Tab-separated table of C-alpha atoms in Angstrom:
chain	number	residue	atom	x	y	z
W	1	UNK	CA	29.794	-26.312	-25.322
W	2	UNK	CA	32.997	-24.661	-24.231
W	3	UNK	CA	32.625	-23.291	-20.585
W	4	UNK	CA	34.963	-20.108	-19.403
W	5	UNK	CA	36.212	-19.893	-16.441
W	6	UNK	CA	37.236	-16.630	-16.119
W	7	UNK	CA	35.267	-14.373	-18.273
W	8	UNK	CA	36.870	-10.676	-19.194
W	9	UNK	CA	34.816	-8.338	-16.913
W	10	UNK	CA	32.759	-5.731	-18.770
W	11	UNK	CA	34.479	-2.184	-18.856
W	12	UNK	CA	31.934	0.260	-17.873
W	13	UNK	CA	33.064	4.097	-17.854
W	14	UNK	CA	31.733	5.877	-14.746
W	15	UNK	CA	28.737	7.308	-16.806
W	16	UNK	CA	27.453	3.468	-17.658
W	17	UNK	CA	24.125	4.245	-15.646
W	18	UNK	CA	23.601	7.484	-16.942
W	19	UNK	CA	22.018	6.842	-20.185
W	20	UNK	CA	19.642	4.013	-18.567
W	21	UNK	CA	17.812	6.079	-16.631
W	22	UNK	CA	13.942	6.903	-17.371
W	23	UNK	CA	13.604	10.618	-18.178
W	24	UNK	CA	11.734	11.292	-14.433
W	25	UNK	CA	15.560	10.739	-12.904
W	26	UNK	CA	16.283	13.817	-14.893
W	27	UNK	CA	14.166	15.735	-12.447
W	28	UNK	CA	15.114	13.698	-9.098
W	29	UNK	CA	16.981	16.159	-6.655
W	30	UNK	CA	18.336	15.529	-3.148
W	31	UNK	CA	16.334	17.084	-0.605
W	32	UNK	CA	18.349	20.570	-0.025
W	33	UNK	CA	16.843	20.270	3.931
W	34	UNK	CA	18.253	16.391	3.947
W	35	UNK	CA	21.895	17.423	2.458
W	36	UNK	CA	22.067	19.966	5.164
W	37	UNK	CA	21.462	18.278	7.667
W	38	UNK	CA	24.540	16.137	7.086
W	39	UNK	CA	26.821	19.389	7.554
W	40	UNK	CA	25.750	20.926	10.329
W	41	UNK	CA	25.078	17.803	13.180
W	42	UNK	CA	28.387	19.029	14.483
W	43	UNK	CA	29.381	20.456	17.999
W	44	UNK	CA	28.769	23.862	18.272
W	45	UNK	CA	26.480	24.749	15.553
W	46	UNK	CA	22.824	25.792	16.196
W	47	UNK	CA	20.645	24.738	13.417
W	48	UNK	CA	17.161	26.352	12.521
W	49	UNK	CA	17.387	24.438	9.191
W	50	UNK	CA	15.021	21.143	9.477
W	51	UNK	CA	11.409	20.904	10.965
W	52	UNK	CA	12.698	18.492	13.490
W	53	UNK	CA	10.336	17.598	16.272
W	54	UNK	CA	11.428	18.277	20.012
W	55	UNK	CA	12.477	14.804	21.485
W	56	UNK	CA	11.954	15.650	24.478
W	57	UNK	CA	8.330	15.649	23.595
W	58	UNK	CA	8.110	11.755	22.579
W	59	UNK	CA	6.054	9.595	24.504
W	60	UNK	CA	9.302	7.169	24.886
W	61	UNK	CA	7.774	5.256	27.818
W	62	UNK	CA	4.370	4.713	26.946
W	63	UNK	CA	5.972	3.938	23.866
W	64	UNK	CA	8.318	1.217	25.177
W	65	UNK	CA	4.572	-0.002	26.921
W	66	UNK	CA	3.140	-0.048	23.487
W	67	UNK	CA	5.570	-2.251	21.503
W	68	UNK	CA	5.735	-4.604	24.574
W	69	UNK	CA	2.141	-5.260	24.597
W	70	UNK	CA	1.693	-5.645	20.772
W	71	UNK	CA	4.431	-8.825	20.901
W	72	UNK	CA	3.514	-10.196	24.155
W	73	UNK	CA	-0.030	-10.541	23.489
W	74	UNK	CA	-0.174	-10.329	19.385
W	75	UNK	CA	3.139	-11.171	17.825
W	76	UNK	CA	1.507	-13.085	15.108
W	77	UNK	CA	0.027	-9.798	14.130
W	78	UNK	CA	2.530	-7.290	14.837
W	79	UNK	CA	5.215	-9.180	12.932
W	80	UNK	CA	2.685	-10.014	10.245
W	81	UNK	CA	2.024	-9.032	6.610
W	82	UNK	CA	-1.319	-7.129	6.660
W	83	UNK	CA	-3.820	-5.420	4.352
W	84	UNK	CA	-3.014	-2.356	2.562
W	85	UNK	CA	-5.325	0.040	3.884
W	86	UNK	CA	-4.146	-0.229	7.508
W	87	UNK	CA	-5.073	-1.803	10.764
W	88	UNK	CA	-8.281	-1.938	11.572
W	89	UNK	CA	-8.466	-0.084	15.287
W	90	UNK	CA	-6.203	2.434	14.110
W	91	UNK	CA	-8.215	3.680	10.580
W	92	UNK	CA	-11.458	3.348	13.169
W	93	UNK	CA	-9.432	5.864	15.086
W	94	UNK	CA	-8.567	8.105	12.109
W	95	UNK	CA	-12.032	8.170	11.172
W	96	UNK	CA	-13.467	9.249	14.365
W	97	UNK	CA	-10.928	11.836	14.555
W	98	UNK	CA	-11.519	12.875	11.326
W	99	UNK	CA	-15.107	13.262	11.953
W	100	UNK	CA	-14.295	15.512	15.230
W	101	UNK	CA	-12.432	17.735	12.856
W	102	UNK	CA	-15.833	18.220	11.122
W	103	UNK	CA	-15.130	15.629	8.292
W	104	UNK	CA	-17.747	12.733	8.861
W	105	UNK	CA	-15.361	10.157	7.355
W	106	UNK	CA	-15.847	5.996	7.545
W	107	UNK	CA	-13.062	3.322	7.718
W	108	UNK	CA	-13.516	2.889	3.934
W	109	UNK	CA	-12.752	7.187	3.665
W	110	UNK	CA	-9.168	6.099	5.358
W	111	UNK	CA	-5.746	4.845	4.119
W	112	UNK	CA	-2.609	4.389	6.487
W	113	UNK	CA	0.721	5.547	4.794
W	114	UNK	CA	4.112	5.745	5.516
W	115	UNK	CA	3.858	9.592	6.584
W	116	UNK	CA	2.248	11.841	4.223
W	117	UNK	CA	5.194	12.256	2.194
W	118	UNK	CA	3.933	8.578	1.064
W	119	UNK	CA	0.707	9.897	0.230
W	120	UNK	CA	1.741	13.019	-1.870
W	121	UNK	CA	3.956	10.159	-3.821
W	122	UNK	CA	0.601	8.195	-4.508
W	123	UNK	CA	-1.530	10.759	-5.347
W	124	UNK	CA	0.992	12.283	-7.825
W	125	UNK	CA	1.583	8.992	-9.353
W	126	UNK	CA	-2.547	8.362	-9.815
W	127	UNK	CA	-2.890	11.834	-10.926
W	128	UNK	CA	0.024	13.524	-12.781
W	129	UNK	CA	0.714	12.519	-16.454
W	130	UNK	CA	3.577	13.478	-18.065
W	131	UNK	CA	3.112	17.630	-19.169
W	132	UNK	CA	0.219	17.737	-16.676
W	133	UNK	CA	-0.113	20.866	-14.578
W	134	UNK	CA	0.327	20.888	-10.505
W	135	UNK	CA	-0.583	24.262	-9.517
W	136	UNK	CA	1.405	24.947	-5.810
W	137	UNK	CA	1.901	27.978	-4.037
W	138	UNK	CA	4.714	29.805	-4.478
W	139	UNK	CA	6.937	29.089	-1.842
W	140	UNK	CA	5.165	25.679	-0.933
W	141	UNK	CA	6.490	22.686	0.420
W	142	UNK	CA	9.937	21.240	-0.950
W	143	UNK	CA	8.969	17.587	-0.070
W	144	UNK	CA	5.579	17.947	-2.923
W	145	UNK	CA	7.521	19.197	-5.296
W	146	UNK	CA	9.831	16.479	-5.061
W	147	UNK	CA	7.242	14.000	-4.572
W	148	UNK	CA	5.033	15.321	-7.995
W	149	UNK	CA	8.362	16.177	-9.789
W	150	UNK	CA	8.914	12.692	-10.618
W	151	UNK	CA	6.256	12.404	-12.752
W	152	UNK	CA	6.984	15.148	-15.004
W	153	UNK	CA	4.065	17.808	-14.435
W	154	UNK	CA	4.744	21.376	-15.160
W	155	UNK	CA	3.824	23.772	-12.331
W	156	UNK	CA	1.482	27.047	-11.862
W	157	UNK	CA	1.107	29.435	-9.390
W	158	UNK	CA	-1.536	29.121	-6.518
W	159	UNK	CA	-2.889	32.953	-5.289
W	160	UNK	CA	-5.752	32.306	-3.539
W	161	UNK	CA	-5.289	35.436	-1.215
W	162	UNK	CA	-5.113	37.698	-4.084
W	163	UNK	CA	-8.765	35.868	-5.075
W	164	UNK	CA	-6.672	33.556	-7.361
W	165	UNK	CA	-6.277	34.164	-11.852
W	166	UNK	CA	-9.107	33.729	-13.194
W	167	UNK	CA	-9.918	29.789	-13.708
W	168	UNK	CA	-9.812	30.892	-17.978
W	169	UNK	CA	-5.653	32.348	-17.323
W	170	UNK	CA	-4.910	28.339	-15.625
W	171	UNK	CA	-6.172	26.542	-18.452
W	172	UNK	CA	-4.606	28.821	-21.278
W	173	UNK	CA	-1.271	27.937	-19.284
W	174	UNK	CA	-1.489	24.367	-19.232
W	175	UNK	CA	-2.800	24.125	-22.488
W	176	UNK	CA	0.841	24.126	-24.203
W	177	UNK	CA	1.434	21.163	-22.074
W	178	UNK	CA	-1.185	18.508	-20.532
W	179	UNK	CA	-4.586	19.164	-18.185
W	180	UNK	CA	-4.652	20.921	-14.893
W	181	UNK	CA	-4.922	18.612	-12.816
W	182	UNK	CA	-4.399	19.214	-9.055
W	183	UNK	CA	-3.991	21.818	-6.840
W	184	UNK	CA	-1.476	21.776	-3.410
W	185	UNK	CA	-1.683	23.434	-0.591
W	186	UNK	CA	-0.666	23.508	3.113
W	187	UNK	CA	-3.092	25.740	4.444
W	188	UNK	CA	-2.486	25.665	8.176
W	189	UNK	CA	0.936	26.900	9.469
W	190	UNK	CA	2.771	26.416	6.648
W	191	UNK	CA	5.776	25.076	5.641
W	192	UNK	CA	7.903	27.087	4.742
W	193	UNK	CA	6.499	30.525	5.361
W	194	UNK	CA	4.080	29.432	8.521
W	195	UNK	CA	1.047	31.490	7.335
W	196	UNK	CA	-1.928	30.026	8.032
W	197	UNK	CA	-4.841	30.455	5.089
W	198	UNK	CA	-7.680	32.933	5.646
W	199	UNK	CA	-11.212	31.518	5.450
W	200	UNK	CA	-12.407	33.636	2.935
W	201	UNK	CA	-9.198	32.320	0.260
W	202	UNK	CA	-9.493	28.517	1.581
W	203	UNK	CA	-13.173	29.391	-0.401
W	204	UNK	CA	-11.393	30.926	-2.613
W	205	UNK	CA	-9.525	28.031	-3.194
W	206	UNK	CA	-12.445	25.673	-3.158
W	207	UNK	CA	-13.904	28.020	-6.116
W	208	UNK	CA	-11.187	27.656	-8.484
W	209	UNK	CA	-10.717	23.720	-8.021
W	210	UNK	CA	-14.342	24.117	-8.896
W	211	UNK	CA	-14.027	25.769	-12.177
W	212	UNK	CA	-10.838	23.826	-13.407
W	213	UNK	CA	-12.757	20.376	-11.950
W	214	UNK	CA	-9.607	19.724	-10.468
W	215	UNK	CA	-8.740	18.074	-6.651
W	216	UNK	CA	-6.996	19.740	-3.955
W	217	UNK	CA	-4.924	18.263	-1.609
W	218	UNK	CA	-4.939	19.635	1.423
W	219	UNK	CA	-1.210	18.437	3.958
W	220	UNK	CA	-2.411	19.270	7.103
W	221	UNK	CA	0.933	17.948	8.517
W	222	UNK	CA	0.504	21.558	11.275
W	223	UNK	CA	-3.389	22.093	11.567
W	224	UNK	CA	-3.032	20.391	15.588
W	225	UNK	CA	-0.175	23.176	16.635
W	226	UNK	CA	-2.055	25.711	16.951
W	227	UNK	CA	-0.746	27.899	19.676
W	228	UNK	CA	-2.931	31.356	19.745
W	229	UNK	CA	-6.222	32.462	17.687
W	230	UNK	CA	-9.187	30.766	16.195
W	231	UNK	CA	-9.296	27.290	14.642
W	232	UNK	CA	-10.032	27.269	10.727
W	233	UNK	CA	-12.301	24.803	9.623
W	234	UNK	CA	-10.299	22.318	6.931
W	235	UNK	CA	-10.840	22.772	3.318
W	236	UNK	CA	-12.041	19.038	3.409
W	237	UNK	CA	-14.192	20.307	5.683
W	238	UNK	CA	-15.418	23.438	3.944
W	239	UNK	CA	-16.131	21.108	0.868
W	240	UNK	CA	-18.131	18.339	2.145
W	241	UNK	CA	-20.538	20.997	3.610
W	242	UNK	CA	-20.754	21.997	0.320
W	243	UNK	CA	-21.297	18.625	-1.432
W	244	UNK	CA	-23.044	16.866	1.144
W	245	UNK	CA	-20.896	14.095	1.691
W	246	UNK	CA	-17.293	13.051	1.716
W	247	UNK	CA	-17.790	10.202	-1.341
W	248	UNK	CA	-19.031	13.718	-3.433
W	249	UNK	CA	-15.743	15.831	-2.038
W	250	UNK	CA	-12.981	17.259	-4.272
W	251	UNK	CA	-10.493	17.456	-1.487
W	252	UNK	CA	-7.841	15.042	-0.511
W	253	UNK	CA	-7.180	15.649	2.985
W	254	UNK	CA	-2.925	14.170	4.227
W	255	UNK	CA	-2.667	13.974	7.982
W	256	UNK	CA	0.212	12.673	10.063
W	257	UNK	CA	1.311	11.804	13.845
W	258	UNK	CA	5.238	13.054	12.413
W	259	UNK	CA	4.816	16.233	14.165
W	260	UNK	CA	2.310	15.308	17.354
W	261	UNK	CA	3.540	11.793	18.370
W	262	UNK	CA	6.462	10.781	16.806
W	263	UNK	CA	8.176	11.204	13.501
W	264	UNK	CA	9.891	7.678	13.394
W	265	UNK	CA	7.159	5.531	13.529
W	266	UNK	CA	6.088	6.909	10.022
W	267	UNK	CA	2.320	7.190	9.977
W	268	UNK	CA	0.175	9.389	8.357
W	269	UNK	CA	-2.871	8.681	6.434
W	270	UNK	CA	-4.852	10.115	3.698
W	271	UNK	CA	-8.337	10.823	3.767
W	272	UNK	CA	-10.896	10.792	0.493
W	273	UNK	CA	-13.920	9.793	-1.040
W	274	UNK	CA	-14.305	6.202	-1.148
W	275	UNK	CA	-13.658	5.727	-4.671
W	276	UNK	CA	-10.141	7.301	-4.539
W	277	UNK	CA	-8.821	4.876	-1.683
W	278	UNK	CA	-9.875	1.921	-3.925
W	279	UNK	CA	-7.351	3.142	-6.155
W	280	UNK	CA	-4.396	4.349	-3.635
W	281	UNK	CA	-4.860	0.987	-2.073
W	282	UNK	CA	-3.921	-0.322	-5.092
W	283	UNK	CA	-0.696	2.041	-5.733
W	284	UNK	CA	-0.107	0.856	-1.814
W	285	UNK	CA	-0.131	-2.674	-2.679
W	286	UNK	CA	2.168	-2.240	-5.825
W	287	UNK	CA	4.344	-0.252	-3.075
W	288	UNK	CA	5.557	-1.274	-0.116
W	289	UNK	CA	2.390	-3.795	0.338
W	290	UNK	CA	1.649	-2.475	3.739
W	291	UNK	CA	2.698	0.357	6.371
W	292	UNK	CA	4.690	-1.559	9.398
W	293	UNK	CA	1.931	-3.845	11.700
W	294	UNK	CA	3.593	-3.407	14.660
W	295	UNK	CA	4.328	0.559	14.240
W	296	UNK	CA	0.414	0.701	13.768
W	297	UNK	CA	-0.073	-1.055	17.017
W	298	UNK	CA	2.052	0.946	18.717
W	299	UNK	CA	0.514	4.448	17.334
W	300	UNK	CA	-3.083	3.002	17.901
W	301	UNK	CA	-2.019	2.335	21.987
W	302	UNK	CA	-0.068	5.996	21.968
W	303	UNK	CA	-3.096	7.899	20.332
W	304	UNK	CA	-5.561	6.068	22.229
W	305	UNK	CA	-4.356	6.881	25.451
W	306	UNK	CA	-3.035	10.243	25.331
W	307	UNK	CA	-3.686	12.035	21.906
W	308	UNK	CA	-5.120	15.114	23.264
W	309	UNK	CA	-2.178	15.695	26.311
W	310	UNK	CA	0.272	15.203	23.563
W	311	UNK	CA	-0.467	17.573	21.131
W	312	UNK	CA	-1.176	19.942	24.423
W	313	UNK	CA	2.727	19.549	25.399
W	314	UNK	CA	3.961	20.223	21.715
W	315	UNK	CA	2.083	23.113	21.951
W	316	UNK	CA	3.159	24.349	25.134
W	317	UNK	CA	6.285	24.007	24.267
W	318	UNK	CA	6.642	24.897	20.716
W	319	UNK	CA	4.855	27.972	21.655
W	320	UNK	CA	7.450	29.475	23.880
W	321	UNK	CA	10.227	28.267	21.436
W	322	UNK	CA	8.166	30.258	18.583
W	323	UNK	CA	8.084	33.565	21.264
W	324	UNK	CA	11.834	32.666	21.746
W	325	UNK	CA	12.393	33.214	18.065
W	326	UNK	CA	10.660	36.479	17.201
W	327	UNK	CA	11.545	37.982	20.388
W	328	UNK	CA	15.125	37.357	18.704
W	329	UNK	CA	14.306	38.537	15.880
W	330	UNK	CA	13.000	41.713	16.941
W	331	UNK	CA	15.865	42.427	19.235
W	332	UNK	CA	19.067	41.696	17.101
W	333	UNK	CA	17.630	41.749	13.154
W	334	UNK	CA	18.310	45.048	11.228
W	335	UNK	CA	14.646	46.764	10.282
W	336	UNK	CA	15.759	45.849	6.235
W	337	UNK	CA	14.735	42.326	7.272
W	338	UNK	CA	11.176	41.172	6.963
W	339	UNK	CA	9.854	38.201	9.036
W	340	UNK	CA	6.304	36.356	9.328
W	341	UNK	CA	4.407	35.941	12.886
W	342	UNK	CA	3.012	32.261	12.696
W	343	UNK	CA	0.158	31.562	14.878
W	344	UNK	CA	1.071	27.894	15.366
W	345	UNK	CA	3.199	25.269	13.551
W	346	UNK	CA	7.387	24.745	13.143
W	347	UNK	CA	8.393	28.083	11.013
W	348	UNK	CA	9.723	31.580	10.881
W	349	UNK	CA	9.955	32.767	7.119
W	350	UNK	CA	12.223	35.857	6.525
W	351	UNK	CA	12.599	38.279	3.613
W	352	UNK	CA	16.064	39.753	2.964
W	353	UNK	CA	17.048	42.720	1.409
W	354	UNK	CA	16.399	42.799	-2.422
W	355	UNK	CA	19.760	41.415	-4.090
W	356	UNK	CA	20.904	39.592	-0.581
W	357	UNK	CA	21.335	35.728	-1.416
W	358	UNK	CA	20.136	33.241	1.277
W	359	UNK	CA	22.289	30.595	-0.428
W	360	UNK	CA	25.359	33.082	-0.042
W	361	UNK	CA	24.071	33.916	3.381
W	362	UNK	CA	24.032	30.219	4.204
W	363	UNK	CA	27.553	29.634	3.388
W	364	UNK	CA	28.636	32.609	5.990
W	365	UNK	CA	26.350	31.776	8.877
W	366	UNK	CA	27.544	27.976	8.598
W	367	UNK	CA	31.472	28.912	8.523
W	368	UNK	CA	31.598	32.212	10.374
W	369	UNK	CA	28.697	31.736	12.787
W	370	UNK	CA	27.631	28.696	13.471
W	371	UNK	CA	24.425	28.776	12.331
W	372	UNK	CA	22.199	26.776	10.167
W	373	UNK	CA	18.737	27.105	7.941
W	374	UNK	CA	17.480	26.704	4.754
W	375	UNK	CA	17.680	29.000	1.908
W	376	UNK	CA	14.331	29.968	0.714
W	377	UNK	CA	14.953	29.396	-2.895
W	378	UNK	CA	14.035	25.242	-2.351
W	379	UNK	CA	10.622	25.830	-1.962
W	380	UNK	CA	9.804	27.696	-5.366
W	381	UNK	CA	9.090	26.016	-7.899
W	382	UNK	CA	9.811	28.321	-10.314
W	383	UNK	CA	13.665	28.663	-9.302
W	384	UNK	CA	12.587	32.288	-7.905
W	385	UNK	CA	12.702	33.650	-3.542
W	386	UNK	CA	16.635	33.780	-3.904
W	387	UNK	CA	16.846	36.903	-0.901
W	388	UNK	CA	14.499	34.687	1.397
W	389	UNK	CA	14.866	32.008	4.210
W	390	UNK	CA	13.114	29.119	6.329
W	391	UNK	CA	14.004	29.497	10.232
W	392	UNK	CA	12.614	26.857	12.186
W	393	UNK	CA	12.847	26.828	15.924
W	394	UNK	CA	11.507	23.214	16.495
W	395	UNK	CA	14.862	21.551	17.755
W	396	UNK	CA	17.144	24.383	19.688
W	397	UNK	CA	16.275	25.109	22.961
W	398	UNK	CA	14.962	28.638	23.931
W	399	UNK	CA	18.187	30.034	24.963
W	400	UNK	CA	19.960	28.662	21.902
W	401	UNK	CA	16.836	29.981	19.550
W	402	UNK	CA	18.498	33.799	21.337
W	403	UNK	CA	21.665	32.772	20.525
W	404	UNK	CA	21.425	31.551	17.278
W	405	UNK	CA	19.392	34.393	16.112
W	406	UNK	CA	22.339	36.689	17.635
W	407	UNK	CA	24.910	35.232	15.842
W	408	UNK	CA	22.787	35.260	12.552
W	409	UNK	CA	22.199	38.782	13.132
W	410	UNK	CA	25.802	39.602	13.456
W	411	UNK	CA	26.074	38.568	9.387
W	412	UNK	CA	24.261	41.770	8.946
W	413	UNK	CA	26.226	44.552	10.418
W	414	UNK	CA	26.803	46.363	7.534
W	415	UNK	CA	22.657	47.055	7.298
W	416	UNK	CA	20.681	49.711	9.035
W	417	UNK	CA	19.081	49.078	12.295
């Protein structure tokens, strides 16, 4: 057999890849919050865009204590492959505070994840077939709808403050398509608008995933930053006083240290009956096998030791950057501009005047005042909120909050006070 040396190279256009992708690349888009970030980390420019935890709130010490003691005294573990579902002192630790939060969960009601963006990826893949129905508020978060969107569901919209459609109007919809299967929501603080949801729609809620037989999955990624007003019981919660028992819930509770520890360790969790972590673990193990040994370690010493002062600092101090913000806001913005009052959480959600762009207002505050966010058009799903925008006033300090909020004001001179 005749051996070549030097083959001819194939000549592939630029496009080669394009016709080799599966059709779920089709609806793959970058993060509009990621891309924006990589414009405006520049000298001078005061950005309300991402939901960036304060650094100056990470435990960096007790942190530094953490790691040490995990490879001094169990590097064969921290450095180790492990089981999917987590380690053991830190889903013991999930499920006690789960039960505190009213949710009386086990170890087997647990599974660790890389944040809870991992677990909306997991439970879309599990649930959502091709022409399936998500039904999402509308804004909701931009993260889920990137995390369902790549397996193809269509999307309705979630109204469970106007005492939702009726369940009859959701299944005519998806009928031209695939089932209803799941409802999403972020009912405490959230992201984007940072409205919390009243009791009487979280049963509202409850109702409708009743009579579609449908899950919801609650991202309770803000319920701990609460900084005024009374505590809502979960809709996990809600529904296993209902049922009984967490193994007969309908609700799929995500929960995460990104935004009361620290974001970098990526750890959240997901919280079900017993029957659906038997089959997440499995998606986990055909994943990334198992969430970081050492980065559990390290969360287990942090929570253990100082959970509760924590999420009492982030509070503290989100709460006076929040008060920064609307005080801002009130001051400087024309009346023709509508904002939300969050009681807790990361975000400010503002309504522009009908026929104002928050894309084309994005491109002036960046290049004529220094000033960041994120257009509120992301976080529908059905392309719609084009005169709306996120504001988050997690990362500026107070003083630049008043600043920024000046300069963003100064955009609108031509309105009304």
């Amino acid at each position: 057999m005749a051996i070549v040396l030097n083959p001819p190279k194939p000549r592939y256009s630029r496009d080669f890849w394009e016709p080799r992708y599966a059709r779920r690349a089709e609806r793959m888009k970058a993060s509009e919050i990621r891309e924006l970030l990589k414009l405006v980390d520049r000298p001078g420019v005061i950005s309300f865009a991402g939901g960036i935890p304060d650094p100056r709130l990470f435990p960096a010490e007790e942190a530094a204590k953490a790691y040490a003691a995990a490879l001094s005294c169990s590097a064969a573990t921290a450095l180790q492959y492990s089981v999917s579902e987590g380690y053991a002192p830190l889903i013991h630790w999930i499920a006690a505070h789960m039960t505190r939060l009213g949710v009386p969960a086990s170890p087997e009601n647990i599974l660790v994840t890389a944040g809870s963006q991992q677990g909306l990826d997991f439970v879309g893949k599990l649930l959502l077939n091709p022409n399936d129905t998500a039904v999402v508020a509308a804004p909701t978060y931009l993260g889920a709808l990137q995390a369902f969107s790549a397996y193809e569901p269509r999307y309705d919209t979630l109204c469970p403050e106007q005492g939702n459609r009726t369940p009859q109007s959701y299944q005519d919809e998806a009928a031209a398509g695939g089932e209803t299967k799941l409802a999403y929501v972020v009912p405490d603080f959230a992201n984007p608008t940072g409205e919390t949801l009243p009791l009487e729609a979280r049963r509202n809620l409850l109702a409708l995933a009743e009579a579609l037989a449908i899950p919801v999955l609650e991202d309770s990624a803000y319920h701990a930053l609460r900084f005024e007003g009374a505590t809502l019981p979960s809709l996990q919660a809600l529904d296993v006083a209902r049922a009984g028992s967490l193994d007969a819930s309908r609700v799929v509770y995500l929960g995460t240290f990104s935004k009361t520890v620290a974001p970098g360790l990526r750890i959240g969790w997901i919280c079900a009956s017993r029957g659906l972590i038997r089959r997440l673990v499995l998606i986990k193990q055909a994943s990334d096998l198992n969430v970081s040994v050492i980065n559990q370690m390290a969360m287990t010493h942090l929570v253990e030791r100082q959970y509760d002062a924590l999420v009492g600092a982030a509070i503290a101090r989100y709460r006076v950057k929040r008060d920064a913000m609307l005080g801002a806001l009130e001051a400087h913005m024309p009346g023709s501009v509508r904002w939300t009052r969050p009681e807790g959480g990361l975000f400010i959600w503002a309504t522009l005047p009908q026929g104002m762009s928050g894309e084309e207002l994005l491109q002036r505050a960046i290049h004529e005042a220094g000033v960041a966010f994120v257009p509120g058009r992301a976080f529908f799903h059905d392309g719609g909120g084009a005169n709306t925008i996120r504001l988050s006033y997690s990362l500026p300090e107070p003083h630049e909050i008043v600043e920024g909020v000046r300069r963003l004001s100064s955009l609108f001179q031509a309105l009304p006070k």
